[in-house]
Structures are given as structure tokens and as C-alpha cells.
PDB file of C-alpha atoms in Angstrom:
ATOM      1  CA  UNK C   1      70.779  45.184   8.113  1.00  0.00           C
ATOM      2  CA  UNK C   2      70.959  46.330  11.787  1.00  0.00           C
ATOM      3  CA  UNK C   3      73.480  44.085  13.936  1.00  0.00           C
ATOM      4  CA  UNK C   4      72.410  41.862  16.779  1.00  0.00           C
ATOM      5  CA  UNK C   5      69.019  40.861  14.518  1.00  0.00           C
ATOM      6  CA  UNK C   6      66.571  43.263  15.512  1.00  0.00           C
ATOM      7  CA  UNK C   7      64.819  43.745  12.179  1.00  0.00           C
ATOM      8  CA  UNK C   8      61.203  42.937  12.643  1.00  0.00           C
ATOM      9  CA  UNK C   9      59.697  40.090  10.574  1.00  0.00           C
ATOM     10  CA  UNK C  10      58.459  41.123   7.215  1.00  0.00           C
ATOM     11  CA  UNK C  11      54.872  40.297   7.654  1.00  0.00           C
ATOM     12  CA  UNK C  12      54.692  42.407  10.930  1.00  0.00           C
ATOM     13  CA  UNK C  13      55.656  45.645   8.886  1.00  0.00           C
ATOM     14  CA  UNK C  14      52.916  44.490   6.093  1.00  0.00           C
ATOM     15  CA  UNK C  15      50.637  44.202   9.072  1.00  0.00           C
ATOM     16  CA  UNK C  16      51.035  47.689  10.613  1.00  0.00           C
ATOM     17  CA  UNK C  17      51.339  49.568   7.463  1.00  0.00           C
ATOM     18  CA  UNK C  18      47.703  47.593   6.753  1.00  0.00           C
ATOM     19  CA  UNK C  19      46.355  48.581  10.288  1.00  0.00           C
ATOM     20  CA  UNK C  20      47.285  52.517  10.032  1.00  0.00           C
ATOM     21  CA  UNK C  21      45.875  52.483   6.164  1.00  0.00           C
ATOM     22  CA  UNK C  22      42.431  51.233   7.773  1.00  0.00           C
ATOM     23  CA  UNK C  23      42.559  53.130  10.963  1.00  0.00           C
ATOM     24  CA  UNK C  24      42.573  56.315   8.774  1.00  0.00           C
ATOM     25  CA  UNK C  25      39.292  56.190   6.869  1.00  0.00           C
ATOM     26  CA  UNK C  26      37.755  54.540  10.099  1.00  0.00           C
ATOM     27  CA  UNK C  27      38.345  57.332  12.491  1.00  0.00           C
ATOM     28  CA  UNK C  28      35.955  59.655  11.519  1.00  0.00           C
ATOM     29  CA  UNK C  29      33.282  56.955  11.658  1.00  0.00           C
ATOM     30  CA  UNK C  30      34.253  55.862  15.485  1.00  0.00           C
ATOM     31  CA  UNK C  31      33.810  59.910  16.380  1.00  0.00           C
ATOM     32  CA  UNK C  32      30.263  59.677  15.197  1.00  0.00           C
ATOM     33  CA  UNK C  33      29.377  56.382  16.584  1.00  0.00           C
ATOM     34  CA  UNK C  34      28.133  58.426  20.271  1.00  0.00           C
ATOM     35  CA  UNK C  35      25.772  60.622  17.599  1.00  0.00           C
ATOM     36  CA  UNK C  36      24.503  57.585  15.774  1.00  0.00           C
ATOM     37  CA  UNK C  37      24.149  55.926  18.870  1.00  0.00           C
ATOM     38  CA  UNK C  38      21.976  58.501  20.426  1.00  0.00           C
ATOM     39  CA  UNK C  39      19.892  59.576  16.806  1.00  0.00           C
ATOM     40  CA  UNK C  40      18.854  55.802  16.972  1.00  0.00           C
ATOM     41  CA  UNK C  41      18.091  55.472  20.665  1.00  0.00           C
ATOM     42  CA  UNK C  42      15.965  58.781  20.554  1.00  0.00           C
ATOM     43  CA  UNK C  43      14.755  59.321  17.212  1.00  0.00           C
ATOM     44  CA  UNK C  44      14.957  56.065  14.922  1.00  0.00           C
ATOM     45  CA  UNK C  45      13.853  53.395  17.846  1.00  0.00           C
ATOM     46  CA  UNK C  46      10.879  55.196  18.889  1.00  0.00           C
ATOM     47  CA  UNK C  47       9.615  56.149  15.359  1.00  0.00           C
ATOM     48  CA  UNK C  48       9.937  52.482  14.395  1.00  0.00           C
ATOM     49  CA  UNK C  49       8.120  51.367  17.941  1.00  0.00           C
ATOM     50  CA  UNK C  50       5.242  54.059  17.259  1.00  0.00           C
ATOM     51  CA  UNK C  51       4.783  52.627  13.910  1.00  0.00           C
ATOM     52  CA  UNK C  52       4.403  49.141  14.840  1.00  0.00           C
ATOM     53  CA  UNK C  53       2.397  50.474  17.443  1.00  0.00           C
ATOM     54  CA  UNK C  54      -0.247  51.938  15.292  1.00  0.00           C
ATOM     55  CA  UNK C  55      -0.922  48.154  13.678  1.00  0.00           C
ATOM     56  CA  UNK C  56      -2.512  47.357  17.231  1.00  0.00           C
ATOM     57  CA  UNK C  57      -5.783  48.284  18.948  1.00  0.00           C
ATOM     58  CA  UNK C  58      -4.007  48.443  23.006  1.00  0.00           C
ATOM     59  CA  UNK C  59      -3.773  50.543  25.379  1.00  0.00           C
ATOM     60  CA  UNK C  60      -0.955  53.133  26.276  1.00  0.00           C
ATOM     61  CA  UNK C  61       0.021  50.472  29.223  1.00  0.00           C
ATOM     62  CA  UNK C  62      -0.510  46.983  28.688  1.00  0.00           C
ATOM     63  CA  UNK C  63      -1.249  44.969  32.054  1.00  0.00           C
ATOM     64  CA  UNK C  64      -1.237  41.259  32.123  1.00  0.00           C
ATOM     65  CA  UNK C  65      -4.072  41.134  34.751  1.00  0.00           C
ATOM     66  CA  UNK C  66      -6.088  43.251  32.096  1.00  0.00           C
ATOM     67  CA  UNK C  67      -7.283  41.358  28.888  1.00  0.00           C
ATOM     68  CA  UNK C  68      -9.008  44.542  27.463  1.00  0.00           C
ATOM     69  CA  UNK C  69      -5.323  46.185  27.564  1.00  0.00           C
ATOM     70  CA  UNK C  70      -3.525  43.317  25.390  1.00  0.00           C
ATOM     71  CA  UNK C  71      -2.644  44.714  21.958  1.00  0.00           C
ATOM     72  CA  UNK C  72      -4.585  43.300  19.102  1.00  0.00           C
ATOM     73  CA  UNK C  73      -3.465  43.512  15.554  1.00  0.00           C
ATOM     74  CA  UNK C  74      -5.567  45.168  13.448  1.00  0.00           C
ATOM     75  CA  UNK C  75      -3.817  45.738  10.414  1.00  0.00           C
ATOM     76  CA  UNK C  76      -4.529  49.527   8.780  1.00  0.00           C
ATOM     77  CA  UNK C  77      -7.834  49.793  10.481  1.00  0.00           C
ATOM     78  CA  UNK C  78      -6.625  52.384  13.081  1.00  0.00           C
ATOM     79  CA  UNK C  79      -5.510  54.571  10.015  1.00  0.00           C
ATOM     80  CA  UNK C  80      -8.876  54.229   8.343  1.00  0.00           C
ATOM     81  CA  UNK C  81     -10.710  55.031  11.699  1.00  0.00           C
ATOM     82  CA  UNK C  82      -8.892  58.003  12.204  1.00  0.00           C
ATOM     83  CA  UNK C  83      -9.388  59.697   8.293  1.00  0.00           C
ATOM     84  CA  UNK C  84     -13.018  58.376   9.010  1.00  0.00           C
ATOM     85  CA  UNK C  85     -13.081  60.677  11.960  1.00  0.00           C
ATOM     86  CA  UNK C  86     -14.820  64.075  11.401  1.00  0.00           C
ATOM     87  CA  UNK C  87     -13.389  65.859  14.395  1.00  0.00           C
ATOM     88  CA  UNK C  88      -9.673  64.422  13.709  1.00  0.00           C
ATOM     89  CA  UNK C  89      -9.850  65.839   9.783  1.00  0.00           C
ATOM     90  CA  UNK C  90     -10.917  69.327  11.538  1.00  0.00           C
ATOM     91  CA  UNK C  91      -8.164  69.397  13.639  1.00  0.00           C
ATOM     92  CA  UNK C  92      -5.553  68.496  10.398  1.00  0.00           C
ATOM     93  CA  UNK C  93      -7.352  71.156   8.653  1.00  0.00           C
ATOM     94  CA  UNK C  94      -7.019  73.868  11.624  1.00  0.00           C
ATOM     95  CA  UNK C  95      -3.443  72.877  11.687  1.00  0.00           C
ATOM     96  CA  UNK C  96      -2.610  73.325   8.197  1.00  0.00           C
ATOM     97  CA  UNK C  97      -4.339  76.379   8.309  1.00  0.00           C
ATOM     98  CA  UNK C  98      -2.117  77.368  11.576  1.00  0.00           C
ATOM     99  CA  UNK C  99       1.100  76.627   9.895  1.00  0.00           C
ATOM    100  CA  UNK C 100      -0.060  78.271   6.422  1.00  0.00           C
ATOM    101  CA  UNK C 101      -0.449  81.529   8.528  1.00  0.00           C
ATOM    102  CA  UNK C 102       2.218  81.327  10.713  1.00  0.00           C
ATOM    103  CA  UNK C 103       5.398  80.265   8.920  1.00  0.00           C
ATOM    104  CA  UNK C 104       5.141  83.179   6.290  1.00  0.00           C
ATOM    105  CA  UNK C 105       4.340  85.891   8.900  1.00  0.00           C
ATOM    106  CA  UNK C 106       7.561  84.414  11.291  1.00  0.00           C
ATOM    107  CA  UNK C 107       9.693  84.128   8.453  1.00  0.00           C
ATOM    108  CA  UNK C 108       8.879  88.114   7.087  1.00  0.00           C
ATOM    109  CA  UNK C 109       9.102  89.353  10.502  1.00  0.00           C
ATOM    110  CA  UNK C 110      12.364  87.617  11.211  1.00  0.00           C
ATOM    111  CA  UNK C 111      13.592  89.025   7.693  1.00  0.00           C
ATOM    112  CA  UNK C 112      12.844  92.411   8.653  1.00  0.00           C
ATOM    113  CA  UNK C 113      14.362  92.337  12.265  1.00  0.00           C
ATOM    114  CA  UNK C 114      17.682  90.642  10.181  1.00  0.00           C
ATOM    115  CA  UNK C 115      17.611  93.375   7.972  1.00  0.00           C
ATOM    116  CA  UNK C 116      17.362  96.239  10.742  1.00  0.00           C
ATOM    117  CA  UNK C 117      19.766  94.545  12.782  1.00  0.00           C
ATOM    118  CA  UNK C 118      22.213  93.008  10.418  1.00  0.00           C
ATOM    119  CA  UNK C 119      24.888  96.112  10.777  1.00  0.00           C
ATOM    120  CA  UNK C 120      26.905  96.782  14.094  1.00  0.00           C
ATOM    121  CA  UNK C 121      26.195  99.876  15.617  1.00  0.00           C
ATOM    122  CA  UNK C 122      26.070 101.068  19.247  1.00  0.00           C
ATOM    123  CA  UNK C 123      24.292  98.513  21.262  1.00  0.00           C
ATOM    124  CA  UNK C 124      23.510  96.137  18.506  1.00  0.00           C
ATOM    125  CA  UNK C 125      24.312  93.162  20.744  1.00  0.00           C
ATOM    126  CA  UNK C 126      22.169  94.281  23.221  1.00  0.00           C
ATOM    127  CA  UNK C 127      19.050  94.973  20.808  1.00  0.00           C
ATOM    128  CA  UNK C 128      19.800  91.486  19.320  1.00  0.00           C
ATOM    129  CA  UNK C 129      19.606  89.962  22.738  1.00  0.00           C
ATOM    130  CA  UNK C 130      16.457  91.629  23.325  1.00  0.00           C
ATOM    131  CA  UNK C 131      14.952  90.265  20.070  1.00  0.00           C
ATOM    132  CA  UNK C 132      16.178  86.853  21.023  1.00  0.00           C
ATOM    133  CA  UNK C 133      15.113  86.486  24.648  1.00  0.00           C
ATOM    134  CA  UNK C 134      11.880  85.130  23.747  1.00  0.00           C
ATOM    135  CA  UNK C 135      12.768  82.235  22.305  1.00  0.00           C
ATOM    136  CA  UNK C 136      14.838  81.437  25.334  1.00  0.00           C
ATOM    137  CA  UNK C 137      11.403  81.554  27.475  1.00  0.00           C
ATOM    138  CA  UNK C 138       9.299  78.262  27.694  1.00  0.00           C
ATOM    139  CA  UNK C 139       6.517  78.480  25.625  1.00  0.00           C
ATOM    140  CA  UNK C 140       4.511  77.540  29.027  1.00  0.00           C
ATOM    141  CA  UNK C 141       5.484  80.759  30.464  1.00  0.00           C
ATOM    142  CA  UNK C 142       5.315  82.762  27.485  1.00  0.00           C
ATOM    143  CA  UNK C 143       1.487  81.229  27.405  1.00  0.00           C
ATOM    144  CA  UNK C 144       0.738  82.282  30.817  1.00  0.00           C
ATOM    145  CA  UNK C 145       2.438  85.738  30.507  1.00  0.00           C
ATOM    146  CA  UNK C 146       0.055  86.405  26.922  1.00  0.00           C
ATOM    147  CA  UNK C 147      -2.524  85.021  28.627  1.00  0.00           C
ATOM    148  CA  UNK C 148      -2.791  87.804  31.410  1.00  0.00           C
ATOM    149  CA  UNK C 149      -1.559  90.695  28.518  1.00  0.00           C
ATOM    150  CA  UNK C 150      -5.040  89.245  26.571  1.00  0.00           C
ATOM    151  CA  UNK C 151      -7.151  89.217  29.633  1.00  0.00           C
ATOM    152  CA  UNK C 152     -10.813  90.969  28.791  1.00  0.00           C
ATOM    153  CA  UNK C 153     -11.583  93.031  31.696  1.00  0.00           C
ATOM    154  CA  UNK C 154      -7.791  93.093  33.376  1.00  0.00           C
ATOM    155  CA  UNK C 155      -5.332  92.500  30.415  1.00  0.00           C
ATOM    156  CA  UNK C 156      -2.829  95.370  29.710  1.00  0.00           C
ATOM    157  CA  UNK C 157      -3.375  95.104  25.889  1.00  0.00           C
ATOM    158  CA  UNK C 158      -7.124  95.724  26.423  1.00  0.00           C
ATOM    159  CA  UNK C 159      -6.267  98.558  28.946  1.00  0.00           C
ATOM    160  CA  UNK C 160      -4.086 100.454  26.659  1.00  0.00           C
ATOM    161  CA  UNK C 161      -6.988 100.449  24.270  1.00  0.00           C
ATOM    162  CA  UNK C 162      -9.237 101.914  26.791  1.00  0.00           C
ATOM    163  CA  UNK C 163      -7.078 104.886  26.899  1.00  0.00           C
ATOM    164  CA  UNK C 164      -7.581 105.756  23.067  1.00  0.00           C
ATOM    165  CA  UNK C 165     -11.560 104.775  23.593  1.00  0.00           C
ATOM    166  CA  UNK C 166     -11.579 101.785  22.018  1.00  0.00           C
ATOM    167  CA  UNK C 167     -13.857  98.812  23.109  1.00  0.00           C
ATOM    168  CA  UNK C 168     -12.170  95.744  24.822  1.00  0.00           C
ATOM    169  CA  UNK C 169     -10.868  93.016  22.053  1.00  0.00           C
ATOM    170  CA  UNK C 170     -12.435  89.314  23.110  1.00  0.00           C
ATOM    171  CA  UNK C 171      -8.679  88.194  22.233  1.00  0.00           C
ATOM    172  CA  UNK C 172      -9.261  84.800  23.896  1.00  0.00           C
ATOM    173  CA  UNK C 173     -13.330  84.471  24.084  1.00  0.00           C
ATOM    174  CA  UNK C 174     -13.888  84.627  20.488  1.00  0.00           C
ATOM    175  CA  UNK C 175     -12.710  81.731  18.397  1.00  0.00           C
ATOM    176  CA  UNK C 176     -11.409  83.752  15.700  1.00  0.00           C
ATOM    177  CA  UNK C 177      -9.693  85.993  17.776  1.00  0.00           C
ATOM    178  CA  UNK C 178      -8.349  83.380  19.659  1.00  0.00           C
ATOM    179  CA  UNK C 179      -6.358  81.731  16.530  1.00  0.00           C
ATOM    180  CA  UNK C 180      -4.988  85.263  15.607  1.00  0.00           C
ATOM    181  CA  UNK C 181      -3.694  85.490  19.674  1.00  0.00           C
ATOM    182  CA  UNK C 182      -2.005  82.061  19.244  1.00  0.00           C
ATOM    183  CA  UNK C 183      -0.355  83.126  15.657  1.00  0.00           C
ATOM    184  CA  UNK C 184       0.806  86.317  16.715  1.00  0.00           C
ATOM    185  CA  UNK C 185       2.141  84.975  20.034  1.00  0.00           C
ATOM    186  CA  UNK C 186       3.884  82.264  18.355  1.00  0.00           C
ATOM    187  CA  UNK C 187       5.354  84.470  15.873  1.00  0.00           C
ATOM    188  CA  UNK C 188       6.563  86.611  18.851  1.00  0.00           C
ATOM    189  CA  UNK C 189       8.329  83.769  20.768  1.00  0.00           C
ATOM    190  CA  UNK C 190      10.071  82.578  17.664  1.00  0.00           C
ATOM    191  CA  UNK C 191      11.008  85.406  15.268  1.00  0.00           C
ATOM    192  CA  UNK C 192      13.856  86.127  17.289  1.00  0.00           C
ATOM    193  CA  UNK C 193      15.640  82.668  16.870  1.00  0.00           C
ATOM    194  CA  UNK C 194      15.022  82.452  13.217  1.00  0.00           C
ATOM    195  CA  UNK C 195      16.240  86.485  13.021  1.00  0.00           C
ATOM    196  CA  UNK C 196      19.944  84.967  14.063  1.00  0.00           C
ATOM    197  CA  UNK C 197      19.507  82.322  11.411  1.00  0.00           C
ATOM    198  CA  UNK C 198      18.831  84.965   8.787  1.00  0.00           C
ATOM    199  CA  UNK C 199      21.725  87.305   9.850  1.00  0.00           C
ATOM    200  CA  UNK C 200      23.818  84.524   9.901  1.00  0.00           C
ATOM    201  CA  UNK C 201      22.849  84.221   6.222  1.00  0.00           C
ATOM    202  CA  UNK C 202      23.435  87.781   5.314  1.00  0.00           C
ATOM    203  CA  UNK C 203      26.674  88.126   6.305  1.00  0.00           C
ATOM    204  CA  UNK C 204      27.670  85.407   3.688  1.00  0.00           C
ATOM    205  CA  UNK C 205      26.690  87.776   1.009  1.00  0.00           C
ATOM    206  CA  UNK C 206      29.906  89.498  -0.484  1.00  0.00           C
ATOM    207  CA  UNK C 207      29.805  93.241   0.309  1.00  0.00           C
ATOM    208  CA  UNK C 208      31.567  93.852  -3.276  1.00  0.00           C
ATOM    209  CA  UNK C 209      27.848  92.919  -5.102  1.00  0.00           C
ATOM    210  CA  UNK C 210      26.228  95.961  -2.990  1.00  0.00           C
ATOM    211  CA  UNK C 211      29.164  98.351  -3.608  1.00  0.00           C
ATOM    212  CA  UNK C 212      28.500  97.659  -7.609  1.00  0.00           C
ATOM    213  CA  UNK C 213      24.912  98.150  -6.944  1.00  0.00           C
ATOM    214  CA  UNK C 214      25.501 101.569  -5.200  1.00  0.00           C
ATOM    215  CA  UNK C 215      28.071 102.310  -8.457  1.00  0.00           C
ATOM    216  CA  UNK C 216      25.549 101.722 -10.887  1.00  0.00           C
ATOM    217  CA  UNK C 217      22.601 103.687  -8.840  1.00  0.00           C
ATOM    218  CA  UNK C 218      20.681 100.953  -8.235  1.00  0.00           C
ATOM    219  CA  UNK C 219      17.846 101.839  -5.379  1.00  0.00           C
ATOM    220  CA  UNK C 220      18.071  99.790  -2.063  1.00  0.00           C
ATOM    221  CA  UNK C 221      15.098  97.940  -2.792  1.00  0.00           C
ATOM    222  CA  UNK C 222      16.523  96.736  -6.233  1.00  0.00           C
ATOM    223  CA  UNK C 223      19.422  95.685  -4.370  1.00  0.00           C
ATOM    224  CA  UNK C 224      17.235  94.120  -2.005  1.00  0.00           C
ATOM    225  CA  UNK C 225      15.396  92.310  -4.792  1.00  0.00           C
ATOM    226  CA  UNK C 226      18.222  91.177  -7.174  1.00  0.00           C
ATOM    227  CA  UNK C 227      21.084  90.524  -4.662  1.00  0.00           C
ATOM    228  CA  UNK C 228      19.880  90.173  -1.124  1.00  0.00           C
ATOM    229  CA  UNK C 229      16.809  87.882  -1.808  1.00  0.00           C
ATOM    230  CA  UNK C 230      18.298  85.284  -4.477  1.00  0.00           C
ATOM    231  CA  UNK C 231      21.618  84.882  -2.286  1.00  0.00           C
ATOM    232  CA  UNK C 232      19.482  84.391   0.711  1.00  0.00           C
ATOM    233  CA  UNK C 233      16.970  81.900  -0.656  1.00  0.00           C
ATOM    234  CA  UNK C 234      18.579  78.553   0.772  1.00  0.00           C
ATOM    235  CA  UNK C 235      18.650  80.278   4.061  1.00  0.00           C
ATOM    236  CA  UNK C 236      14.922  81.139   4.056  1.00  0.00           C
ATOM    237  CA  UNK C 237      14.348  77.796   3.002  1.00  0.00           C
ATOM    238  CA  UNK C 238      15.714  76.328   6.086  1.00  0.00           C
ATOM    239  CA  UNK C 239      13.872  78.675   8.277  1.00  0.00           C
ATOM    240  CA  UNK C 240      10.843  77.914   6.607  1.00  0.00           C
ATOM    241  CA  UNK C 241      11.258  74.197   7.179  1.00  0.00           C
ATOM    242  CA  UNK C 242      11.953  74.777  11.148  1.00  0.00           C
ATOM    243  CA  UNK C 243       9.215  76.972  11.330  1.00  0.00           C
ATOM    244  CA  UNK C 244       6.842  74.202   9.684  1.00  0.00           C
ATOM    245  CA  UNK C 245       8.033  71.509  11.982  1.00  0.00           C
ATOM    246  CA  UNK C 246       7.693  74.141  15.094  1.00  0.00           C
ATOM    247  CA  UNK C 247       4.062  75.290  13.768  1.00  0.00           C
ATOM    248  CA  UNK C 248       2.813  71.528  13.239  1.00  0.00           C
ATOM    249  CA  UNK C 249       4.091  70.814  16.511  1.00  0.00           C
ATOM    250  CA  UNK C 250       2.425  73.853  18.358  1.00  0.00           C
ATOM    251  CA  UNK C 251       1.413  72.612  22.128  1.00  0.00           C
ATOM    252  CA  UNK C 252       2.543  73.862  25.265  1.00  0.00           C
ATOM    253  CA  UNK C 253       1.550  77.481  24.162  1.00  0.00           C
ATOM    254  CA  UNK C 254      -1.954  76.804  23.263  1.00  0.00           C
ATOM    255  CA  UNK C 255      -2.503  74.692  26.365  1.00  0.00           C
ATOM    256  CA  UNK C 256      -1.273  77.575  28.574  1.00  0.00           C
ATOM    257  CA  UNK C 257      -2.711  80.177  26.325  1.00  0.00           C
ATOM    258  CA  UNK C 258      -6.292  79.164  25.442  1.00  0.00           C
ATOM    259  CA  UNK C 259      -6.399  75.390  26.824  1.00  0.00           C
ATOM    260  CA  UNK C 260      -7.677  74.904  23.296  1.00  0.00           C
ATOM    261  CA  UNK C 261     -10.793  77.093  23.647  1.00  0.00           C
ATOM    262  CA  UNK C 262     -12.915  78.413  23.482  1.00  0.00           C
ATOM    263  CA  UNK C 263     -14.887  75.288  22.677  1.00  0.00           C
ATOM    264  CA  UNK C 264     -12.142  73.927  20.523  1.00  0.00           C
ATOM    265  CA  UNK C 265     -11.574  76.352  18.318  1.00  0.00           C
ATOM    266  CA  UNK C 266      -7.490  76.272  18.766  1.00  0.00           C
ATOM    267  CA  UNK C 267      -6.703  72.770  19.348  1.00  0.00           C
ATOM    268  CA  UNK C 268      -4.652  71.399  17.018  1.00  0.00           C
ATOM    269  CA  UNK C 269      -2.380  67.988  16.192  1.00  0.00           C
ATOM    270  CA  UNK C 270      -0.263  67.437  19.024  1.00  0.00           C
ATOM    271  CA  UNK C 271      -2.892  67.791  21.533  1.00  0.00           C
ATOM    272  CA  UNK C 272      -5.520  65.816  19.909  1.00  0.00           C
ATOM    273  CA  UNK C 273      -2.775  63.354  19.729  1.00  0.00           C
ATOM    274  CA  UNK C 274      -2.259  63.548  23.370  1.00  0.00           C
ATOM    275  CA  UNK C 275      -5.554  63.732  24.272  1.00  0.00           C
ATOM    276  CA  UNK C 276      -6.469  60.230  22.378  1.00  0.00           C
ATOM    277  CA  UNK C 277      -3.412  58.392  23.753  1.00  0.00           C
ATOM    278  CA  UNK C 278      -4.215  59.358  27.410  1.00  0.00           C
ATOM    279  CA  UNK C 279      -7.934  59.843  27.621  1.00  0.00           C
ATOM    280  CA  UNK C 280      -9.688  57.532  25.630  1.00  0.00           C
ATOM    281  CA  UNK C 281      -9.599  53.641  26.204  1.00  0.00           C
ATOM    282  CA  UNK C 282      -7.622  51.484  24.393  1.00  0.00           C
ATOM    283  CA  UNK C 283      -6.678  54.109  21.607  1.00  0.00           C
ATOM    284  CA  UNK C 284      -2.821  54.220  22.079  1.00  0.00           C
ATOM    285  CA  UNK C 285      -2.957  52.963  18.513  1.00  0.00           C
ATOM    286  CA  UNK C 286      -4.767  55.345  16.885  1.00  0.00           C
ATOM    287  CA  UNK C 287      -2.910  57.732  18.809  1.00  0.00           C
ATOM    288  CA  UNK C 288       0.327  56.220  17.199  1.00  0.00           C
ATOM    289  CA  UNK C 289      -1.457  56.230  13.826  1.00  0.00           C
ATOM    290  CA  UNK C 290      -2.093  60.207  13.911  1.00  0.00           C
ATOM    291  CA  UNK C 291       1.543  60.728  14.896  1.00  0.00           C
ATOM    292  CA  UNK C 292       2.222  58.805  11.920  1.00  0.00           C
ATOM    293  CA  UNK C 293       0.340  61.179   9.929  1.00  0.00           C
ATOM    294  CA  UNK C 294       2.144  64.041  11.332  1.00  0.00           C
ATOM    295  CA  UNK C 295       5.268  62.074  10.625  1.00  0.00           C
ATOM    296  CA  UNK C 296       4.527  61.762   6.695  1.00  0.00           C
ATOM    297  CA  UNK C 297       2.897  65.287   6.345  1.00  0.00           C
ATOM    298  CA  UNK C 298       6.361  66.992   7.895  1.00  0.00           C
ATOM    299  CA  UNK C 299       8.313  64.725   5.777  1.00  0.00           C
ATOM    300  CA  UNK C 300       6.460  65.552   2.255  1.00  0.00           C
ATOM    301  CA  UNK C 301       6.617  69.058   3.244  1.00  0.00           C
ATOM    302  CA  UNK C 302      10.193  68.937   3.965  1.00  0.00           C
ATOM    303  CA  UNK C 303      11.056  67.314   0.621  1.00  0.00           C
ATOM    304  CA  UNK C 304       8.399  69.641  -1.246  1.00  0.00           C
ATOM    305  CA  UNK C 305      10.097  72.770   0.433  1.00  0.00           C
ATOM    306  CA  UNK C 306      13.759  71.840  -0.498  1.00  0.00           C
ATOM    307  CA  UNK C 307      12.800  70.765  -4.149  1.00  0.00           C
ATOM    308  CA  UNK C 308      11.123  74.090  -4.648  1.00  0.00           C
ATOM    309  CA  UNK C 309      14.570  75.873  -2.882  1.00  0.00           C
ATOM    310  CA  UNK C 310      16.543  73.913  -5.265  1.00  0.00           C
ATOM    311  CA  UNK C 311      14.488  74.735  -8.403  1.00  0.00           C
ATOM    312  CA  UNK C 312      14.793  78.428  -7.490  1.00  0.00           C
ATOM    313  CA  UNK C 313      18.315  78.661  -6.762  1.00  0.00           C
TER     314      UNK C 313
END
């Protein structure tokens, strides 16, 4: 016992010990609070607000002096109207078709670029930066630049083709060619980003496996098929999920490249949702229902891809 009676009361020691024990497991959760707050504010709350809005017939702006804009509860009538709208079903099918073609293509191109640039050589950093650079450019600017390149009479691409006696290609004047042009430009703009993800995945594969394959006289193709591809499947699954989400949300590129034309052949879901909300009277609830359908489609697609990747690995 210390002289002078300086010993703390027994209860104080117990309480401080208890607080220290509780503080240690709670500290990581306290660090997560800012991120959780941002997630709730900018993701979960808007999602819940959109789902709630889809149950009402209302305008995008509610004005007390204009009764026509007041929300009117209609239940699931907005969803019924969406699925009975042939124009929306056509846009949905067109968007799915874009995803089906664009996502595998960007995955293959990104994989090929990653295999070519994974090794370090003189200037490899510069080459990677050049390939990655399109991903840093705004898609609006990308669309404007490629619209000039695809010009029918004054475009650079058709001019180069004319030098080898090839007739000008109606890249943006024909519906089918315009859809192909959107896919090609979207792949060009995103392949560098996904290439960097795949290169990161390639660096995690042990080099000893390739050395063993060379000792067994395995060809490079066999080593790729038996070593690289199986061990890279989780990374490729991540790339396909991210690419699918971005492909479903394609909008800025289309607006600046084709404007949705010719006709409405390159109008996709996001543009339809925007036009429904801001250009049709009292259709904000229908636009919210369309957004909910897009959310469910992305959720199901992500779940299916994750399950398939787990089964394959």
C-alpha cells in the first residue's frame, strides 16, 4: 500500500479496465463512421427515396400552387406502365445487347493488353500510361473527339480509308454502324482502366508455376490456359462486374457521340430515364420505376457473376 493514501478506489480501476476493453473493439467502427455516413447520405438514402417515389404519380418538382404536381399514390401502377410500354422494352433490349457485346469485348482487349504490358521493359511505364490515358478523359470529350473522327465526309477515319480506295463508311449515319461505333469507342475508353486491374491480378500469380511449366516443356498457350486463366478468374470476374455496371449506365458517351441517333437507334436506359423524368409531365414516378428496374437488373447480374466465379474457382 502506497504511503499517503494515494491508492485509487477499487471501483475506479475496474471501470477504467472495462472502458479500455470496450474501446479497443469499438475503435475500428468509429473509423468507419465517416465512410458509412457518406454511403448512407449519397447511396442508401437516394435509393430508398427513389423506390418510395416510384409508388407515386408526381412531377419532378412539386409545387404547392400547382395541384397537378402533387404526389398521388398509385402503388405498383408505374411498374405496370413501364412493362407495358413497348418503347421502354425496346430500349431495355437494346441496352442488354450493348452489354452483351461490349463487356466481353472490353474484357478480352484488356486481358490482351495486360499480357503484353505486364513485364517491365524500357518505356513500359510510358506505354501503360498512354494506354490508360483514355480512361482519364471525360466521356463527353471522348464522344466529341470520336464524332469528328467518324465524320462521313470530313472524318479522319474515312479519309484514311479513301487513301486505300475504300468507300466512306457511314459510321454515325447508319443505325447498325452507329451501335458498333458506340461499342468500339466505349471499349477504347475503358480498356486501359481494366487493363491495370488485370495487371495487378497477374502480379499475384507465383512465378514458380511458370518455371515449372517451362521445365515440363509446356507451350506458352498451355501455360496460359492451365495457369494464368484459372488463377486470374477472380480478377476477370471483378472486371466483368465493373464493366457490366458501367455498360448499363452508358449515357455521356452516347449523348456526345450520336445524340441517341440516327433516329433513336442508340438510345439506352439512362437516357430514357432522363427523358422520362425531365421531358414528360408528371412522369417522375415512372422514371423512378425505370431506375428501380435498372437497379434490380444490375443486382441480379452481379449476384449471378459472383456465383459463377465461385463455382468455377
